[in-house]
Short mmCIF file of C-alpha atoms in Angstrom, two decimals:
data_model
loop_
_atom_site.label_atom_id
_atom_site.label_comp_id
_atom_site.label_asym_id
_atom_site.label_seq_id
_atom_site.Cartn_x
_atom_site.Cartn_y
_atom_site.Cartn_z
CA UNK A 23 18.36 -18.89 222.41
CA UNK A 24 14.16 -18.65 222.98
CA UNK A 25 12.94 -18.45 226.29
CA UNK A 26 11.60 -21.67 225.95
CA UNK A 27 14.64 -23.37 226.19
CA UNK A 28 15.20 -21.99 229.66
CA UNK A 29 15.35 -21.95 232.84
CA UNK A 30 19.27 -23.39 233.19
CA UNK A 31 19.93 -24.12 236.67
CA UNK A 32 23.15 -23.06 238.03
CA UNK A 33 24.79 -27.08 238.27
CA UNK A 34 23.86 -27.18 234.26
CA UNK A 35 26.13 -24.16 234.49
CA UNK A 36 28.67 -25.01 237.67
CA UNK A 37 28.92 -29.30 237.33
CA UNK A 38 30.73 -30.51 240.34
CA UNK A 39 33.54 -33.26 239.22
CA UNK A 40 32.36 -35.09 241.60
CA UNK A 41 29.43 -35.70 244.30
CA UNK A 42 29.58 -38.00 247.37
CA UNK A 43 26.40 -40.44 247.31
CA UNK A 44 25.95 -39.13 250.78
CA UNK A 45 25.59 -34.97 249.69
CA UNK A 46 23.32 -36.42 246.72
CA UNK A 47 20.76 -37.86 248.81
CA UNK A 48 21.43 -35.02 251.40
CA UNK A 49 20.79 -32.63 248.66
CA UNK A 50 17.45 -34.82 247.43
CA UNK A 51 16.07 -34.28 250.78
CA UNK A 52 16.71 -30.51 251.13
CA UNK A 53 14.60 -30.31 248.04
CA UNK A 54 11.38 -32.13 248.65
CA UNK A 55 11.70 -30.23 252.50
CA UNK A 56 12.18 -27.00 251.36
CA UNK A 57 9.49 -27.38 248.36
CA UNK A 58 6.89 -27.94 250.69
CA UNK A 59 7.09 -24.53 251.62
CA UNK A 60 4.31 -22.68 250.78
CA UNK A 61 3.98 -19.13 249.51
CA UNK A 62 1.47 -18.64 253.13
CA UNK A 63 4.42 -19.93 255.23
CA UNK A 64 6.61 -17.14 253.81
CA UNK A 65 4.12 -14.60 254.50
CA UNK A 66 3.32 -16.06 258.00
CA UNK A 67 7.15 -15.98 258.23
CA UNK A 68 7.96 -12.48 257.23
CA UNK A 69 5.11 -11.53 259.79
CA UNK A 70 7.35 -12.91 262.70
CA UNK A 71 5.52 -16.12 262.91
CA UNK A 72 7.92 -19.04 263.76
CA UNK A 73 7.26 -22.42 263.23
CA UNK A 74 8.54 -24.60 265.43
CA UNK A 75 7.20 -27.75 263.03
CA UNK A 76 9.41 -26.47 260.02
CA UNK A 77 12.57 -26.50 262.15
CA UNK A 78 11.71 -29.54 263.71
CA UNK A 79 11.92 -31.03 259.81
CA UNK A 80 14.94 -29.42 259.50
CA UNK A 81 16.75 -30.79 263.05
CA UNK A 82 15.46 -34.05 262.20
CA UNK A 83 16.64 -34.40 258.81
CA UNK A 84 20.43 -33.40 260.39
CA UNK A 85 20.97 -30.15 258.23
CA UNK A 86 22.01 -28.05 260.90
CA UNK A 87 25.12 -30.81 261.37
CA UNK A 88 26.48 -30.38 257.52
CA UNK A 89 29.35 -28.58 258.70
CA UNK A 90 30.22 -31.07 261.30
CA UNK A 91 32.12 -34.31 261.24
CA UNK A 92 30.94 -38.01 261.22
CA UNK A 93 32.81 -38.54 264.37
CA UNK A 94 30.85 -35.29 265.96
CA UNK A 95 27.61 -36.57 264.49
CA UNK A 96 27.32 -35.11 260.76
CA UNK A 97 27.22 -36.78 257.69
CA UNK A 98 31.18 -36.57 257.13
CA UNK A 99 30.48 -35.20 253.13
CA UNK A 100 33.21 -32.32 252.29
CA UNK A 101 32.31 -28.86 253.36
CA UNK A 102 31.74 -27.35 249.72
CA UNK A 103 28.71 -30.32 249.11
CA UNK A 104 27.43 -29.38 252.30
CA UNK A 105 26.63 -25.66 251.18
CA UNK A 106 24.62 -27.32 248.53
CA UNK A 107 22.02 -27.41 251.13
CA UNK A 108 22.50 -23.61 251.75
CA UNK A 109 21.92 -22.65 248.12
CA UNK A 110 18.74 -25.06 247.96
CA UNK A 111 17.20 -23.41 250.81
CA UNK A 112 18.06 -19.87 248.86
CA UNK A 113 16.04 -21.20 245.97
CA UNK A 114 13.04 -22.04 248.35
CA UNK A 115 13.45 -18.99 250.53
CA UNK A 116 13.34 -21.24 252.90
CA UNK A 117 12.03 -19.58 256.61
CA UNK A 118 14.52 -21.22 258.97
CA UNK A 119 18.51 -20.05 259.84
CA UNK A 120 20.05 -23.17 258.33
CA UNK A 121 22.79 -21.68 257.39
CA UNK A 122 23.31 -19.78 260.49
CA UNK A 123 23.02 -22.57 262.29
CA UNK A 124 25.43 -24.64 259.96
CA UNK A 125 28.13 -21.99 260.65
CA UNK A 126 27.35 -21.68 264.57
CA UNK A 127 28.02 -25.45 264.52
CA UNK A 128 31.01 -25.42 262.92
CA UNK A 129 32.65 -22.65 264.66
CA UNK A 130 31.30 -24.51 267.92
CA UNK A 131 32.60 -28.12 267.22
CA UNK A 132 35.82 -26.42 266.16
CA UNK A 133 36.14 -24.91 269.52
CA UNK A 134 35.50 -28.00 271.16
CA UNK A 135 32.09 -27.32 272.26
CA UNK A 136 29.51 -30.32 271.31
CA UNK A 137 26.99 -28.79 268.35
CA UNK A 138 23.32 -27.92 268.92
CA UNK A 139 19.98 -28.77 267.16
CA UNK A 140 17.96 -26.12 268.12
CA UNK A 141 18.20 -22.80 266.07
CA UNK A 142 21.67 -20.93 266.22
CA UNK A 143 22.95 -17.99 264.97
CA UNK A 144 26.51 -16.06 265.03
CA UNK A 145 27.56 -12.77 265.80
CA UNK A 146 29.21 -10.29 265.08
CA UNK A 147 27.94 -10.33 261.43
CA UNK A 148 28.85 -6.13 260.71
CA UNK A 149 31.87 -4.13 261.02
CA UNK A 150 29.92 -2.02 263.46
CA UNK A 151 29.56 -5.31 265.72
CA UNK A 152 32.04 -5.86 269.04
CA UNK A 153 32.22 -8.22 271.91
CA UNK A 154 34.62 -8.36 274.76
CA UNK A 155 35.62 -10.19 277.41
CA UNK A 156 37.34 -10.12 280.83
CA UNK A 157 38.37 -12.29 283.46
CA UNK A 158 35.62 -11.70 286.62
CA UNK A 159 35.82 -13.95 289.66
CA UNK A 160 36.18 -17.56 288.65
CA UNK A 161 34.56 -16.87 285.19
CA UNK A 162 34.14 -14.33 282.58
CA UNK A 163 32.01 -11.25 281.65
CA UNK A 164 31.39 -10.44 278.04
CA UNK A 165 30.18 -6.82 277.30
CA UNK A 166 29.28 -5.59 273.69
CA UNK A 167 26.48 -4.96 270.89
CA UNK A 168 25.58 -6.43 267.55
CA UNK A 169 24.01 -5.33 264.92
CA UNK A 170 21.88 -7.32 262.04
CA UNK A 171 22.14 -10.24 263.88
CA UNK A 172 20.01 -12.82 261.78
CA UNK A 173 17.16 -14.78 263.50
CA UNK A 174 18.64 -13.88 267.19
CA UNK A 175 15.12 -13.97 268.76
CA UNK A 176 14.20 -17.43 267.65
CA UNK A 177 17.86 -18.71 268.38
CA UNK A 178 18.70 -21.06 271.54
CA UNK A 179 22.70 -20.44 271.40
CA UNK A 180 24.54 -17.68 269.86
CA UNK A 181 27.60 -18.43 269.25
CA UNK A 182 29.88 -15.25 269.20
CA UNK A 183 33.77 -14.22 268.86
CA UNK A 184 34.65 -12.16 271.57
CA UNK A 185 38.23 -10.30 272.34
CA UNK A 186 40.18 -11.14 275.19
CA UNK A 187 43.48 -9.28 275.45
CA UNK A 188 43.74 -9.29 271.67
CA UNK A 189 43.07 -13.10 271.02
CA UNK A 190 39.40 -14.04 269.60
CA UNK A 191 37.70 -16.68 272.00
CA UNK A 192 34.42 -18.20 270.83
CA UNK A 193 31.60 -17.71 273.33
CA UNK A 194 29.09 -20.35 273.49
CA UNK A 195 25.51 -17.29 274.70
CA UNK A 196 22.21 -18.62 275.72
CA UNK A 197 19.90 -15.93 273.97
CA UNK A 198 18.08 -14.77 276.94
CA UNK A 199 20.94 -13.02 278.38
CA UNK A 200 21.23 -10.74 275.69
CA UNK A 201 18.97 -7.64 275.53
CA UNK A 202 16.99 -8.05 271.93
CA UNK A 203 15.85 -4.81 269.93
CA UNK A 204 13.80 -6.52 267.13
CA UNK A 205 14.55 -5.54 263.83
CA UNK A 206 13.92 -7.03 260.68
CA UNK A 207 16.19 -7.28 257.38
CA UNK A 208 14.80 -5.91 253.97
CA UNK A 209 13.63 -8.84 253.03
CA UNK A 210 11.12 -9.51 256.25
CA UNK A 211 13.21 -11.44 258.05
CA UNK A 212 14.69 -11.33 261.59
CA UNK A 213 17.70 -9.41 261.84
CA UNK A 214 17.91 -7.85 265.24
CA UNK A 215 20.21 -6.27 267.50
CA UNK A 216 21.50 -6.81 270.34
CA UNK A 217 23.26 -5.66 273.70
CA UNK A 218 25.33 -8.02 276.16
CA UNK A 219 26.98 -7.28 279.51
CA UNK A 220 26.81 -10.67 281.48
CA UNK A 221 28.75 -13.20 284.06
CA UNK A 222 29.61 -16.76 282.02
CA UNK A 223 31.34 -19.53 283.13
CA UNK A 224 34.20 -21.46 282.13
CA UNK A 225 32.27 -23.51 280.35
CA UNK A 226 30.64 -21.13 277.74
CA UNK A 227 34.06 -19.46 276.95
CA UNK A 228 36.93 -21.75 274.54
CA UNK A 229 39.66 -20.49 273.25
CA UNK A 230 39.02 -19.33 269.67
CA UNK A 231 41.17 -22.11 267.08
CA UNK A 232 43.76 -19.86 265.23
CA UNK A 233 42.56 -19.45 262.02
CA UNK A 234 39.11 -18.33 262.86
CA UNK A 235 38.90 -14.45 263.81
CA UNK A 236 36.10 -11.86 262.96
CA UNK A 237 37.59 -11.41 259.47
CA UNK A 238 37.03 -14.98 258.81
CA UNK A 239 33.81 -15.51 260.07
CA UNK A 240 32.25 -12.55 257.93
CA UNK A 241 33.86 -14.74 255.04
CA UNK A 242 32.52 -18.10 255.51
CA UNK A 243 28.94 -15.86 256.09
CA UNK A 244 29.84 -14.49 253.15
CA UNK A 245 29.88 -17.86 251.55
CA UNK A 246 27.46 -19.09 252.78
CA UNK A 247 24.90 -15.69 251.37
CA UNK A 248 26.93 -16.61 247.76
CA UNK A 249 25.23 -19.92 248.34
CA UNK A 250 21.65 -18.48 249.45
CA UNK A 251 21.88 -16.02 246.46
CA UNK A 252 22.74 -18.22 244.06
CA UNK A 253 19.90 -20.27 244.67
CA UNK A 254 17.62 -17.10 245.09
CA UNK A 255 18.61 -16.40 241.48
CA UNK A 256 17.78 -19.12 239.66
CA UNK A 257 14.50 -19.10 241.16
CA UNK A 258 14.47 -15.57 239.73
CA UNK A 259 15.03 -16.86 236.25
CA UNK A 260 12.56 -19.62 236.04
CA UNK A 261 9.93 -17.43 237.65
CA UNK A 262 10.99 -14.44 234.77
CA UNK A 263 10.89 -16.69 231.94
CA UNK A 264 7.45 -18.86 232.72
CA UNK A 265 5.77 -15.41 232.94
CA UNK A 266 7.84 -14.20 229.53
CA UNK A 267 6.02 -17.35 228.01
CA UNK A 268 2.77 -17.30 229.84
CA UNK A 269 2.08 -13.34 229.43
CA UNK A 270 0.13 -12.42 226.36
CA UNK A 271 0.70 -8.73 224.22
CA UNK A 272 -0.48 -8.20 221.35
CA UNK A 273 -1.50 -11.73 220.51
CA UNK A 274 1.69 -13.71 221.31
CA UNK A 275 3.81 -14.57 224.48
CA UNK A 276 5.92 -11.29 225.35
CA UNK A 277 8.81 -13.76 225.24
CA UNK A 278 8.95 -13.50 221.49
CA UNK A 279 9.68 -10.27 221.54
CA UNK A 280 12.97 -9.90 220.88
CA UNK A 281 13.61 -7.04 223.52
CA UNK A 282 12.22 -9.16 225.94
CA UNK A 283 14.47 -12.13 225.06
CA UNK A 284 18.00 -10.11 225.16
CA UNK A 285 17.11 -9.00 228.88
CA UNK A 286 16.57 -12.53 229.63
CA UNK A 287 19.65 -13.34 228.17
CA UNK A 288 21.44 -10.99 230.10
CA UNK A 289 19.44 -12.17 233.22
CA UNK A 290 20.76 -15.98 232.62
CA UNK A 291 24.13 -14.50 232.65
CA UNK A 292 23.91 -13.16 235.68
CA UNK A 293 22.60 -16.80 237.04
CA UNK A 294 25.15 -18.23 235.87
CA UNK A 295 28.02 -15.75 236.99
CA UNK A 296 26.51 -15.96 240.71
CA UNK A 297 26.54 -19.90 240.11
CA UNK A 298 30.15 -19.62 239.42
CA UNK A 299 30.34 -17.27 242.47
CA UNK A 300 29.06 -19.37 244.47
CA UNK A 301 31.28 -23.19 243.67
CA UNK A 302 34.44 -21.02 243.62
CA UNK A 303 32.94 -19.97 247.98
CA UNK A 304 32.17 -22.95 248.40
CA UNK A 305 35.70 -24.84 246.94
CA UNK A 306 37.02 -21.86 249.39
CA UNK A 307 35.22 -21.94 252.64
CA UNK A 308 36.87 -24.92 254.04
CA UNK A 309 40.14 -23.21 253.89
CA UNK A 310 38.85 -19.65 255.05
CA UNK A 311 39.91 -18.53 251.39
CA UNK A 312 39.34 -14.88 252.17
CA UNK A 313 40.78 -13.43 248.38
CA UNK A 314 38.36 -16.49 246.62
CA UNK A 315 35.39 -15.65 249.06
CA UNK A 316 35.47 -11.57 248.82
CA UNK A 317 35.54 -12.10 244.45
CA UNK A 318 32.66 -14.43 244.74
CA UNK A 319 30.22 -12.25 247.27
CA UNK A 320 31.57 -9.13 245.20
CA UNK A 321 30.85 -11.07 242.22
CA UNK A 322 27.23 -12.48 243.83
CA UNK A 323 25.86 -9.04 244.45
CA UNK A 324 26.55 -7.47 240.94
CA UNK A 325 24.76 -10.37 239.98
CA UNK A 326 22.11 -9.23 241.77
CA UNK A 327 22.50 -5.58 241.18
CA UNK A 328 21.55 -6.17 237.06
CA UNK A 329 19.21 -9.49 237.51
CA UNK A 330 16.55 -8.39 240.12
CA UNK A 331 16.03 -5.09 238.16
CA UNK A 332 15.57 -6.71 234.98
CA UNK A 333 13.33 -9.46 236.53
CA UNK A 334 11.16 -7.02 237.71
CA UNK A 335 10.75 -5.22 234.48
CA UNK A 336 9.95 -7.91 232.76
CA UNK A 337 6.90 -9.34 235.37
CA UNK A 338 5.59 -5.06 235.00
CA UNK A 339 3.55 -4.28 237.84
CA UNK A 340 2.36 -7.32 239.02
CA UNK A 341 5.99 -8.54 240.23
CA UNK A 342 5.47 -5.48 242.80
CA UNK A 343 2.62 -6.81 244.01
CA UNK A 344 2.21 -8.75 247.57
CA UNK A 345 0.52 -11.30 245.80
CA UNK A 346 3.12 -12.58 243.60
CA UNK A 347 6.02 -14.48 244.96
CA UNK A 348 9.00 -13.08 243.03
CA UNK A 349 9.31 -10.33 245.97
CA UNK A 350 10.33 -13.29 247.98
CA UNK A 351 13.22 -13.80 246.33
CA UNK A 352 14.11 -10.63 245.37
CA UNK A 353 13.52 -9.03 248.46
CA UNK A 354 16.13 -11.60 250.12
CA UNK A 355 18.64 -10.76 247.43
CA UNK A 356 18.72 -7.41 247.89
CA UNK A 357 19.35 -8.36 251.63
CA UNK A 358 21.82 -11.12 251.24
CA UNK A 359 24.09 -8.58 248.91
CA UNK A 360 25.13 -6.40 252.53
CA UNK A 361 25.05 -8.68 254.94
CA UNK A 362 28.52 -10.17 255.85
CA UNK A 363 30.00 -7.22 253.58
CA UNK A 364 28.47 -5.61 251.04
CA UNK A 365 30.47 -5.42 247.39
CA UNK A 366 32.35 -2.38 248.38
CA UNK A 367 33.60 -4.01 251.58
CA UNK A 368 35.07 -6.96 249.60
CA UNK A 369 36.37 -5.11 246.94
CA UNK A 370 37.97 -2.81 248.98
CA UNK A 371 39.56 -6.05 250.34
CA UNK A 372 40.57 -7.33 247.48
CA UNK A 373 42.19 -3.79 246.46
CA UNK A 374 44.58 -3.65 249.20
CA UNK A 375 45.82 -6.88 248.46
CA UNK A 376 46.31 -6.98 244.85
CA UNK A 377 48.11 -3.29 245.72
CA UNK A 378 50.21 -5.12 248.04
CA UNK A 379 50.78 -7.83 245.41
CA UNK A 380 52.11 -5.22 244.03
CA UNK A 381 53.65 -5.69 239.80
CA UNK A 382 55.34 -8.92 239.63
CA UNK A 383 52.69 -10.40 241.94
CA UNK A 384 49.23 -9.30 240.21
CA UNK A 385 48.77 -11.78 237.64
CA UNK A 386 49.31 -14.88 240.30
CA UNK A 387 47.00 -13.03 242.59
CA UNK A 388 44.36 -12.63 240.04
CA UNK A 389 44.99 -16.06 238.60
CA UNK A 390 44.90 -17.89 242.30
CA UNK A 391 40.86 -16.97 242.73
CA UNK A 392 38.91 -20.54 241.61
CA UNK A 393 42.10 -22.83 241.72
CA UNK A 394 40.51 -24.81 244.51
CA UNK A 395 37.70 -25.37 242.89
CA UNK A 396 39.16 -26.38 239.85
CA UNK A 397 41.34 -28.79 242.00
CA UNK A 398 38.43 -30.65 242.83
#
């Protein structure tokens, strides 16, 4: 195949059965928002600049309510379309926490708390992350620290999971309680730390509903980065190629050369893998899938591990450079592939259950990952 028959984009690739008229035109909008987005915004962005005007676009448009039913006020389209937005934002490198917020409304509304338009994030996102709580007076104090929290200084309500007697509760924060340490992920963006030892009421504190614990929430974060990368990645490809046709050697485009044309090749695979990745998250994030979520973000960030590398080779130079906007993208890969477990966190996962699986069981286990969404 020449590189001028690409870029393929991952639903050439990944083709839903079926789309709800509702995610379509959901999806539609996402795209002309998000492409709006300027290559000064990101850089404005990655500087700690917020802008209040971009999330204000985003609130109004209802994104941050995907997750949430039509009787809470979403759009009432199935949880694996609405991480269709998450992925188009990924391809845009979009500079707001939609899918933080997404997730924080979910896990809220789930709770029973009503969901929130202004920015939200969730914590704990690491291993290293731990909140408590104990009964104080006639309401509650919540101790703890977390690490890598995404966007926490620009975020009205953090929504964490906090222990209480060994049951998870979800804990409804107001940011300015929490002591910030700014920090900021790999790829520029916010991803700061933070310490909390408060007094809450009754009303911030719900009991957490049983299947969500800290296990489960770093999954459906995972998903939703699986989503965000795969996105990232095609935007990879299409940048890779239209350079590999637009960048003269020797007299002709460098993606003649046949050198040049196997590692994009190889890079489409990758796409394409991480696009698979990414519907088999998404077909398992409604369910808190863990086995079908851990593959995918394992899966995801090998993608990323082979693609980003041989992106940058083939740009040279100049895809190092501040001017050019593939560092956008590949910066936030490289980002996205730890957060809410890194490969070896999954697949160490995924180990001790295909060891407890044990013979007879192995082939079912390995066999079970992408039946959802081939149920669909």
């Amino acid at each position: 195949m020449s590189a001028g028959h690409w870029p393929m984009r991952a639903e050439e690739v990944i083709r839903l059965p079926y789309r709800s008229e509702t995610a379509a035109l959901l999806s539609e909008s996402a795209t002309r928002l998000f492409g709006a987005v300027n290559d000064g915004e990101l850089r404005k962005a990655e500087l700690g600049e917020w802008s209040e005007t971009s999330w204000r676009e985003v609130a109004e448009a209802g994104f941050p309510l995907a997750f949430v039913s039509e009787a809470g006020g979403g759009f009432g389209v199935a949880p694996a379309e609405a991480i269709e937005l998450v992925r188009i934002a990924g391809y845009h490198a979009a500079t707001v926490p939609l899918a933080e917020t997404m997730l924080a409304n979910r896990l809220l509304t789930e709770a029973g708390f009503a969901p929130v338009d202004r920015p939200a994030t969730i914590a704990p996102v690491t291993g290293r992350s731990a909140f408590s709580l104990q009964r104080e007076g006639a309401g509650w104090r919540i101790r703890g620290r977390g690490a890598g929290v995404p966007w926490a200084r620009h975020a009205g309500t953090i929504v964490a999971l906090a222990d209480h007697d060994g049951s998870p509760f979800v804990v409804a924060l107001n940011r300015t309680i929490a002591e910030l340490e700014q920090r900021a992920s790999l790829a520029g963006v916010p991803s700061d730390a933070l310490t909390i030892d408060a007094l809450l009421s009754n009303d911030d504190v719900r009991p957490a509903p049983t299947r969500w614990n800290c296990e489960t929430l770093r999954a459906a974060g995972a998903a939703l980065r699986v989503a965000e990368m795969a996105g990232a990645l095609e935007r990879v490809l299409e940048l890779t190629v239209t350079y590999a046709n637009e960048r003269v050697q020797f007299g002709k485009p460098i993606g003649k050369q046949q050198a040049v044309q196997q590692s994009l090749a190889v890079l489409a695979g990758q796409v394409a893998a991480c696009g698979g990745a990414a519907a088999i998250a998404g077909a398992a994030f409604d369910g808190l899938d863990i086995p079908s979520i851990a593959a995918a973000k394992a899966r995801a960030g090998e993608a990323v591990s082979v693609a980003a590398p041989i992106a940058h080779q083939v740009h040279g130079a100049i895809g190092f450079t501040e001017e050019h906007r593939l560092h956008f993208f590949t910066r936030r890969l490289w980002a996205w592939r730890d957060e809410f477990g890194s490969e070896r966190h999954w697949s160490a996962i995924l180990g001790r259950q295909a060891l407890a699986a044990g013979a007879e069981g192995l082939w079912p286990f390995v066999t079970a990952f992408g039946a959802a969404q081939e149920a669909r």
